[in-house]
CSV table of C-alpha atoms in Angstrom, one decimal:
chain,number,residue,atom,x,y,z
A,1,MET,CA,153.4,111.0,161.6
A,2,GLU,CA,156.5,111.8,163.6
A,3,GLU,CA,156.8,111.5,167.3
A,4,GLY,CA,159.8,113.9,167.4
A,5,SER,CA,160.1,117.6,167.8
A,6,SER,CA,158.9,120.1,165.3
A,7,ALA,CA,161.0,122.8,163.6
A,8,GLY,CA,158.0,125.1,163.6
A,9,SER,CA,158.2,125.5,167.3
A,10,GLY,CA,161.5,127.4,167.2
A,11,GLY,CA,160.0,130.8,167.0
A,12,SER,CA,158.2,130.7,170.3
A,13,GLY,CA,161.2,131.2,172.5
A,14,GLY,CA,159.1,132.3,175.5
A,15,SER,CA,156.8,129.3,175.6
A,16,ASP,CA,156.6,127.2,178.7
A,17,SER,CA,158.3,123.8,178.3
A,18,SER,CA,155.6,122.0,180.2
A,19,THR,CA,153.0,123.5,177.9
A,20,SER,CA,154.9,122.3,174.8
A,21,GLY,CA,155.4,118.9,176.5
A,22,SER,CA,151.7,118.5,177.0
A,23,GLY,CA,151.0,119.6,173.5
A,24,GLY,CA,153.4,116.9,172.2
A,25,ALA,CA,151.7,114.3,174.4
A,26,GLN,CA,148.3,115.4,173.0
A,27,GLN,CA,149.7,115.2,169.4
A,28,ARG,CA,151.0,111.7,170.0
A,29,GLU,CA,147.7,110.6,171.5
A,30,LEU,CA,145.9,112.0,168.3
A,31,GLU,CA,148.4,110.0,166.2
A,32,ARG,CA,147.8,106.8,168.2
A,33,MET,CA,144.0,107.3,167.9
A,34,ALA,CA,144.3,107.9,164.1
A,35,GLU,CA,146.3,104.7,163.6
A,36,VAL,CA,143.8,102.6,165.7
A,37,LEU,CA,140.9,104.0,163.6
A,38,VAL,CA,142.6,103.1,160.4
A,39,THR,CA,143.6,99.7,161.6
A,40,GLY,CA,140.0,99.0,162.9
A,41,GLU,CA,138.5,100.2,159.6
A,42,GLN,CA,140.8,98.0,157.5
A,43,LEU,CA,139.9,95.0,159.7
A,44,ARG,CA,136.2,95.8,159.4
A,45,LEU,CA,136.4,95.8,155.6
A,46,ARG,CA,138.3,92.6,155.5
A,47,LEU,CA,135.8,90.9,157.8
A,48,HIS,CA,132.9,92.1,155.6
A,49,GLU,CA,134.7,90.8,152.4
A,50,GLU,CA,135.2,87.3,154.0
A,51,LYS,CA,131.7,87.2,155.4
A,52,VAL,CA,132.9,87.0,159.0
A,53,ILE,CA,130.6,89.9,159.6
A,54,LYS,CA,127.0,89.0,158.8
A,55,ASP,CA,123.5,89.0,160.1
A,56,ARG,CA,123.0,86.4,162.9
A,57,ARG,CA,120.1,85.0,164.8
A,58,HIS,CA,119.8,84.2,168.5
A,59,HIS,CA,116.7,83.4,170.5
A,60,LEU,CA,114.5,84.3,167.5
A,61,LYS,CA,116.1,87.8,167.2
A,62,THR,CA,118.3,88.9,164.3
A,63,TYR,CA,121.4,90.9,165.1
A,64,PRO,CA,122.6,92.6,161.8
A,65,ASN,CA,126.3,93.0,160.8
A,66,CYS,CA,127.9,91.3,163.8
A,67,PHE,CA,130.6,88.6,164.4
A,68,VAL,CA,131.1,85.9,166.9
A,69,ALA,CA,134.1,86.6,169.2
A,70,LYS,CA,135.3,83.0,169.3
A,71,GLU,CA,135.1,82.7,165.5
A,72,LEU,CA,137.0,86.0,165.0
A,73,ILE,CA,139.8,84.8,167.3
A,74,ASP,CA,140.1,81.7,165.1
A,75,TRP,CA,140.2,83.9,162.0
A,76,LEU,CA,142.9,86.2,163.4
A,77,ILE,CA,145.1,83.2,164.2
A,78,GLU,CA,144.4,81.5,160.8
A,79,HIS,CA,145.3,84.8,159.0
A,80,LYS,CA,148.5,85.3,161.2
A,81,GLU,CA,147.2,88.5,162.7
A,82,ALA,CA,147.7,87.0,166.1
A,83,SER,CA,150.1,84.2,167.3
A,84,ASP,CA,147.7,82.9,169.9
A,85,ARG,CA,144.3,83.4,171.5
A,86,GLU,CA,145.5,85.5,174.4
A,87,THR,CA,147.2,87.9,171.9
A,88,ALA,CA,144.0,88.0,169.8
A,89,ILE,CA,141.9,88.9,172.8
A,90,LYS,CA,144.3,91.8,173.7
A,91,LEU,CA,144.1,93.1,170.1
A,92,MET,CA,140.3,93.1,170.1
A,93,GLN,CA,140.2,94.6,173.6
A,94,LYS,CA,142.3,97.6,172.2
A,95,LEU,CA,139.5,98.2,169.6
A,96,ALA,CA,136.8,97.8,172.3
A,97,ASP,CA,138.6,100.3,174.6
A,98,ARG,CA,138.7,102.8,171.7
A,99,GLY,CA,135.0,102.4,171.1
A,100,ILE,CA,135.5,100.8,167.7
A,101,ILE,CA,133.7,97.5,168.6
A,102,HIS,CA,131.2,96.6,171.2
A,103,HIS,CA,129.0,93.8,172.5
A,104,VAL,CA,125.7,94.0,170.5
A,105,CYS,CA,123.7,94.5,173.8
A,106,ASP,CA,126.5,96.4,175.6
A,107,GLU,CA,126.4,93.8,178.4
A,108,HIS,CA,130.1,92.9,178.2
A,109,LYS,CA,132.9,95.6,178.3
A,110,GLU,CA,135.6,93.0,178.0
A,111,PHE,CA,136.2,91.1,174.8
A,112,LYS,CA,135.8,87.4,175.6
A,113,ASP,CA,136.8,84.2,173.8
A,114,VAL,CA,133.3,82.8,173.8
A,115,LYS,CA,130.2,82.7,171.5
A,116,LEU,CA,129.1,86.3,172.1
A,117,PHE,CA,128.1,88.7,169.3
A,118,TYR,CA,130.1,91.8,168.8
A,119,ARG,CA,129.8,94.6,166.2
A,120,PHE,CA,131.8,97.4,164.8
A,121,ARG,CA,130.2,100.7,165.9
A,122,LYS,CA,130.5,102.0,162.3
A,123,ASP,CA,128.1,99.2,161.3
A,124,ASP,CA,125.4,100.3,163.6
A,125,GLY,CA,125.9,104.1,163.6
A,126,THR,CA,126.9,104.3,167.3
A,127,PHE,CA,130.5,105.4,166.7
A,128,PRO,CA,131.2,108.6,168.9
A,129,LEU,CA,131.9,111.4,166.5
A,130,ASP,CA,133.8,113.9,168.6
A,131,ASN,CA,135.8,116.7,166.9
A,132,GLU,CA,139.0,114.6,166.6
A,133,VAL,CA,137.2,111.7,164.9
A,134,LYS,CA,135.3,114.1,162.6
A,135,ALA,CA,138.5,115.7,161.5
A,136,PHE,CA,140.2,112.4,161.0
A,137,MET,CA,137.3,111.0,158.9
A,138,ARG,CA,137.2,114.1,156.8
A,139,GLY,CA,140.9,113.9,156.2
A,140,GLN,CA,140.7,110.3,155.2
A,141,ARG,CA,137.9,111.0,152.8
A,142,LEU,CA,139.9,113.8,151.2
A,143,TYR,CA,143.0,111.6,151.0
A,144,GLU,CA,141.1,108.9,149.2
A,145,LYS,CA,139.7,111.4,146.7
A,146,LEU,CA,143.1,112.9,146.0
A,147,MET,CA,144.6,109.4,145.5
A,148,SER,CA,142.1,108.5,142.8
A,149,PRO,CA,143.7,107.8,139.4
A,150,GLU,CA,142.0,110.8,137.7
A,151,ASN,CA,143.3,113.3,140.4
A,152,THR,CA,146.7,115.0,139.8
A,153,LEU,CA,146.8,117.4,142.7
A,154,LEU,CA,149.4,115.3,144.7
A,155,GLN,CA,152.7,115.6,142.9
A,156,PRO,CA,156.5,115.5,143.7
A,157,ARG,CA,157.6,119.1,144.1
A,158,GLU,CA,160.6,121.1,145.4
A,159,GLU,CA,160.7,123.7,148.1
A,160,GLU,CA,163.9,125.5,149.1
A,161,GLY,CA,165.9,123.0,147.1
A,162,VAL,CA,164.4,119.9,148.6
A,163,LYS,CA,162.2,117.5,146.7
A,164,TYR,CA,159.1,116.1,148.5
A,165,GLU,CA,156.8,113.4,147.4
A,166,ARG,CA,153.0,113.6,147.2
A,167,THR,CA,152.7,117.3,147.9
A,168,PHE,CA,149.9,119.8,147.2
A,169,MET,CA,150.2,123.5,146.8
A,170,ALA,CA,148.0,125.4,149.4
A,171,SER,CA,146.3,127.7,146.8
A,172,GLU,CA,145.6,124.8,144.4
A,173,PHE,CA,144.2,122.7,147.3
A,174,LEU,CA,141.8,125.5,148.3
A,175,ASP,CA,140.6,125.8,144.7
A,176,TRP,CA,140.0,122.0,144.6
A,177,LEU,CA,138.1,121.9,147.9
A,178,VAL,CA,135.6,124.5,146.6
A,179,GLN,CA,135.3,122.8,143.2
A,180,GLU,CA,134.7,119.4,144.9
A,181,GLY,CA,132.0,120.9,147.1
A,182,GLU,CA,134.0,120.2,150.3
A,183,ALA,CA,133.6,123.9,151.1
A,184,THR,CA,131.3,126.6,149.8
A,185,THR,CA,133.8,129.4,149.9
A,186,ARG,CA,137.6,129.8,149.8
A,187,LYS,CA,137.5,131.1,153.4
A,188,GLU,CA,135.6,128.1,154.5
A,189,ALA,CA,138.1,125.9,152.7
A,190,GLU,CA,141.0,127.6,154.5
A,191,GLN,CA,139.3,127.1,157.9
A,192,LEU,CA,139.0,123.4,157.0
A,193,CYS,CA,142.7,123.2,156.3
A,194,HIS,CA,143.4,124.9,159.6
A,195,ARG,CA,141.4,122.2,161.4
A,196,LEU,CA,143.1,119.4,159.5
A,197,MET,CA,146.5,120.9,160.5
A,198,GLU,CA,145.5,121.3,164.1
A,199,HIS,CA,144.5,117.7,164.3
A,200,GLY,CA,147.7,116.5,162.7
A,201,ILE,CA,146.1,115.4,159.4
A,202,ILE,CA,148.2,117.7,157.1
A,203,GLN,CA,151.4,119.7,157.7
A,204,HIS,CA,153.8,122.0,155.9
A,205,VAL,CA,156.5,119.8,154.2
A,206,SER,CA,159.2,121.0,156.5
A,207,ASN,CA,157.1,122.0,159.5
A,208,LYS,CA,158.1,125.6,159.1
A,209,HIS,CA,154.7,127.3,158.4
A,210,PRO,CA,151.1,127.1,159.5
A,211,PHE,CA,148.6,126.7,156.7
A,212,VAL,CA,148.6,129.8,154.5
A,213,ASP,CA,146.8,130.5,151.2
A,214,SER,CA,150.0,130.6,149.1
A,215,ASN,CA,152.4,128.6,147.0
A,216,LEU,CA,153.8,126.8,150.0
A,217,LEU,CA,153.8,123.0,149.9
A,218,TYR,CA,151.9,120.7,152.3
A,219,GLN,CA,151.5,116.9,152.7
A,220,PHE,CA,149.2,114.5,154.5
A,221,ARG,CA,151.0,113.3,157.6
A,222,MET,CA,149.9,109.7,157.2
A,223,ASN,CA,149.3,107.2,154.4
A,224,PHE,CA,145.7,106.0,155.0
A,225,ARG,CA,146.2,103.2,152.5
A,226,ARG,CA,149.1,101.6,154.1
A,227,ARG,CA,148.1,98.1,155.2
A,228,ARG,CA,148.3,98.0,159.0
A,229,ARG,CA,149.1,94.9,161.0
A,230,LEU,CA,146.9,94.4,164.0
A,231,MET,CA,149.9,93.7,166.1
A,232,GLU,CA,150.8,97.4,165.8
A,233,LEU,CA,147.9,98.1,168.2
A,234,LEU,CA,150.1,96.6,171.0
A,235,ASN,CA,152.9,99.0,170.3
A,236,GLU,CA,152.4,102.0,172.5
A,237,LYS,CA,154.8,104.2,170.6
A,238,SER,CA,153.6,106.4,167.7
A,239,PRO,CA,153.3,103.7,165.1
A,240,SER,CA,154.0,105.7,162.0
A,241,SER,CA,157.1,107.6,163.3
A,242,GLN,CA,159.2,106.0,160.6
A,243,GLU,CA,156.7,105.8,157.8
A,244,THR,CA,157.9,107.1,154.5
A,245,HIS,CA,156.0,108.1,151.4
A,246,ASP,CA,158.3,107.1,148.6
A,247,SER,CA,156.3,104.0,147.6
A,248,PRO,CA,152.5,103.4,147.8
A,249,PHE,CA,153.3,99.7,148.6
A,250,CYS,CA,155.6,100.0,151.6
A,251,LEU,CA,155.1,97.3,154.2
A,252,ARG,CA,154.9,98.1,157.9
A,253,LYS,CA,158.3,98.4,159.5
A,254,GLN,CA,158.6,96.2,162.5
A,255,SER,CA,159.3,97.6,165.9
A,256,HIS,CA,163.0,97.7,166.7
A,257,ASP,CA,165.4,100.2,168.2
A,258,ASN,CA,164.4,103.5,166.6
A,259,ARG,CA,167.8,105.0,167.0
A,260,LYS,CA,169.7,102.7,164.7
A,261,SER,CA,167.7,100.4,162.6
A,262,THR,CA,164.5,99.6,160.9
A,263,SER,CA,163.3,96.4,159.4
A,264,PHE,CA,160.8,95.1,156.9
A,265,MET,CA,158.8,91.9,156.8
A,266,SER,CA,159.2,90.0,153.5
A,267,VAL,CA,158.2,86.7,152.1
A,268,SER,CA,160.9,84.5,150.5
A,269,PRO,CA,160.1,82.2,147.6
A,270,SER,CA,159.8,79.3,150.1
A,271,LYS,CA,157.0,81.2,151.9
A,272,GLU,CA,159.1,81.6,155.0
A,273,ILE,CA,158.8,85.0,156.8
A,274,LYS,CA,162.0,86.7,157.5
A,275,ILE,CA,163.1,90.1,158.9
A,276,VAL,CA,165.6,92.1,156.8
A,277,SER,CA,167.3,94.9,158.7
A,278,ALA,CA,168.5,98.2,157.4
A,279,VAL,CA,170.6,100.8,159.1
A,280,ARG,CA,169.0,104.3,159.4
A,281,ARG,CA,170.9,107.1,157.8
A,282,SER,CA,170.4,110.9,158.0
A,283,SER,CA,172.1,111.5,154.6
A,284,MET,CA,171.3,110.8,151.0
A,285,SER,CA,174.9,111.1,149.9
A,286,SER,CA,175.5,107.3,149.7
A,287,CYS,CA,172.3,106.2,148.1
A,288,GLY,CA,173.9,105.0,144.8
A,289,SER,CA,172.0,104.5,141.6
A,290,SER,CA,169.5,101.9,142.6
A,291,GLY,CA,167.2,104.3,144.4
A,292,TYR,CA,167.3,102.8,147.9
A,293,PHE,CA,166.6,106.0,149.7
A,294,SER,CA,163.6,108.2,150.3
A,295,SER,CA,163.9,111.6,148.8
A,296,SER,CA,160.9,112.6,151.0
A,297,PRO,CA,161.9,113.7,154.5
A,298,THR,CA,160.1,111.9,157.3
A,299,LEU,CA,157.1,113.8,158.6
A,300,SER,CA,158.9,116.1,161.1
A,301,SER,CA,162.0,118.2,161.0
A,302,SER,CA,164.3,115.2,160.9
A,303,PRO,CA,166.4,114.7,157.7
A,304,PRO,CA,165.7,112.0,155.1
A,305,VAL,CA,166.4,108.5,156.1
A,306,LEU,CA,167.3,105.3,154.4
A,307,CYS,CA,164.0,103.7,154.1
A,308,ASN,CA,164.7,100.3,152.5
A,309,PRO,CA,166.5,97.2,153.6
A,310,LYS,CA,169.4,95.6,151.8
A,311,SER,CA,168.4,94.2,148.4
A,312,VAL,CA,167.0,90.7,148.6
A,313,LEU,CA,168.8,89.8,145.3
A,314,LYS,CA,171.8,87.6,145.7
A,315,ARG,CA,173.5,89.3,142.8
A,316,PRO,CA,172.8,92.1,140.3
A,317,VAL,CA,170.8,91.1,137.2
A,318,THR,CA,170.5,93.1,134.0
A,319,SER,CA,167.6,93.4,131.6
A,320,GLU,CA,169.7,92.0,128.9
A,321,GLU,CA,170.4,88.9,131.0
A,322,LEU,CA,166.7,88.3,131.5
A,323,LEU,CA,166.0,88.6,127.8
A,324,THR,CA,168.9,86.3,126.7
A,325,PRO,CA,167.5,83.2,124.9
A,326,GLY,CA,167.7,80.2,127.0
A,327,ALA,CA,168.2,82.2,130.2
A,328,PRO,CA,167.0,80.3,133.3
A,329,TYR,CA,164.0,82.5,134.0
A,330,ALA,CA,160.3,81.8,133.7
A,331,ARG,CA,157.6,84.4,132.9
A,332,LYS,CA,154.6,84.6,135.1
A,333,THR,CA,151.5,86.9,134.9
A,334,PHE,CA,149.6,88.0,138.0
A,335,THR,CA,146.3,89.8,138.1
A,336,ILE,CA,146.2,91.7,141.5
A,337,VAL,CA,143.1,93.4,142.7
A,338,GLY,CA,144.0,96.1,145.2
A,339,ASP,CA,141.9,96.2,148.4
A,340,ALA,CA,141.0,99.2,150.6
A,341,VAL,CA,144.6,99.6,151.7
A,342,GLY,CA,146.7,98.9,148.6
A,343,TRP,CA,148.3,95.9,146.8
A,344,GLY,CA,150.7,94.6,149.5
A,345,PHE,CA,154.2,94.6,147.9
A,346,VAL,CA,157.3,96.6,147.6
A,347,VAL,CA,159.1,97.3,144.3
A,348,ARG,CA,162.8,98.3,144.3
A,349,GLY,CA,165.8,98.5,142.0
A,350,SER,CA,166.3,99.8,138.5
A,351,LYS,CA,166.6,98.3,135.0
A,352,PRO,CA,165.1,95.9,135.9
A,353,CYS,CA,163.0,96.5,139.1
A,354,HIS,CA,162.5,93.6,141.5
A,355,ILE,CA,160.0,92.6,144.2
A,356,GLN,CA,161.7,93.5,147.4
A,357,ALA,CA,158.9,92.4,149.9
A,358,VAL,CA,155.4,91.0,149.9
A,359,ASP,CA,152.8,91.4,152.6
A,360,PRO,CA,151.9,87.8,153.6
A,361,SER,CA,148.2,88.7,154.0
A,362,GLY,CA,147.9,91.1,151.0
A,363,PRO,CA,146.4,90.8,147.5
A,364,ALA,CA,149.9,90.3,145.9
A,365,ALA,CA,150.7,87.3,148.0
A,366,ALA,CA,147.3,85.8,147.3
A,367,ALA,CA,148.0,86.1,143.6
A,368,GLY,CA,151.3,84.3,143.9
A,369,MET,CA,153.8,87.1,143.9
A,370,LYS,CA,157.2,86.4,145.6
A,371,VAL,CA,160.3,88.3,146.4
A,372,CYS,CA,163.2,88.3,143.9
A,373,GLN,CA,160.9,88.3,140.9
A,374,PHE,CA,161.7,90.8,138.2
A,375,VAL,CA,159.0,93.2,136.9
A,376,VAL,CA,158.6,93.0,133.1
A,377,SER,CA,155.4,94.8,132.5
A,378,VAL,CA,152.6,96.7,134.3
A,379,ASN,CA,149.2,96.7,132.5
A,380,GLY,CA,150.8,95.8,129.2
A,381,LEU,CA,153.5,98.5,129.4
A,382,ASN,CA,157.1,97.2,129.4
A,383,VAL,CA,159.1,98.5,132.4
A,384,LEU,CA,162.3,96.5,132.1
A,385,HIS,CA,164.3,99.7,131.5
A,386,VAL,CA,162.9,102.0,134.1
A,387,ASP,CA,163.4,102.5,137.9
A,388,TYR,CA,161.1,101.5,140.8
A,389,ARG,CA,159.8,105.0,141.2
A,390,THR,CA,158.4,104.9,137.6
A,391,VAL,CA,156.9,101.5,138.2
A,392,SER,CA,155.3,102.7,141.5
A,393,ASN,CA,153.8,105.7,139.8
A,394,LEU,CA,152.3,103.6,137.0
A,395,ILE,CA,150.6,101.4,139.6
A,396,LEU,CA,149.5,104.2,141.8
A,397,THR,CA,148.0,106.2,139.0
A,398,GLY,CA,146.4,103.2,137.3
A,399,PRO,CA,143.3,101.2,138.0
A,400,ARG,CA,142.7,99.2,141.2
A,401,THR,CA,143.2,95.9,139.3
A,402,ILE,CA,146.7,95.6,137.8
A,403,VAL,CA,148.2,93.0,135.5
A,404,MET,CA,151.9,92.4,136.2
A,405,GLU,CA,154.2,90.2,134.2
A,406,VAL,CA,157.3,89.1,136.1
A,407,MET,CA,160.3,86.8,135.5
A,408,GLU,CA,161.4,84.3,138.2
A,409,GLU,CA,164.7,82.5,138.3
A,410,LEU,CA,164.3,78.8,137.8
A,411,GLU,CA,165.5,76.5,140.5
A,412,CYS,CA,168.5,74.4,139.5
């Protein structure tokens, strides 16, 4: 979701600037709220998976689905979600302030580094469902259904000579909503789309049109599956202003000067974390043949930007070189089970593709994936002679569990 101006506002020349300013502030607040909700939900699912959230007893009373504050802070530091206890407390306080977590007896408004029981409100049914939250949760559910392997509604399409990724046609989307039972009539489906647009869940691909039952193209403004880092909660700016949709595995860009650069966190073969910077561009003219740009404009009226850092490869490598007998490369096979937010790696390059970045806390890293490995096959299909977009699409449209064969250069 973009924090910048919208091209769609150009037609209201007589509008009061203060009114448009307050509308922009309200939109940014909705965006921040949406990001906090997604971040909190992803954390909740992880804590359930690792049994940090469980039923606990105190003074002969059982408190279901709760966690111990002190233990959670230990967990956050151990999983590198916070650098120290003070930061961990601040992160959890953000979730408490947004009403996502609370003390089980509501006796402590502040999150404390002690042996107190806290719980996610979604686990006890006390989460406040105002109109904004209802619209967000509805949008998230629709997004997950559309992203299922058997659904083909989201497709790359062109409008006015520009190609956009993961778009849906308004008329087809309305048909789908009725077929799926999300709306009983076409009119009701259109009203739902208007609400989703008002709350910043969907938008016209170039921000030029409201939602209209037509052949116009629309997109979801945010990728609900992107793995969020808890540290993003401490960033007051709109966290997804530079998010792109050209890969379902994009890692979170770290916060730097938005005017000139972006950066990605990646894991080197030695497990060290490093930041790789990339200059932002407003043109696609110098993208070259390796596909290092996003053909999908960012989610406002701004032009497409360079969305990837410089290649992590020290030199170009061909498929023929990898397959040469005696070449210094070892084959490895990983079975990666995607979690609620994806697989946790970035694929880039072409013929062959390579692993550009790996989320240190994601499923791919847990399976042993590292940067600079070359992708040989995905679920048994050889991909040595295709580009990263094809590989990304194979994974995105396939099962949650993927089997990837890679080749890794042997150390001399």
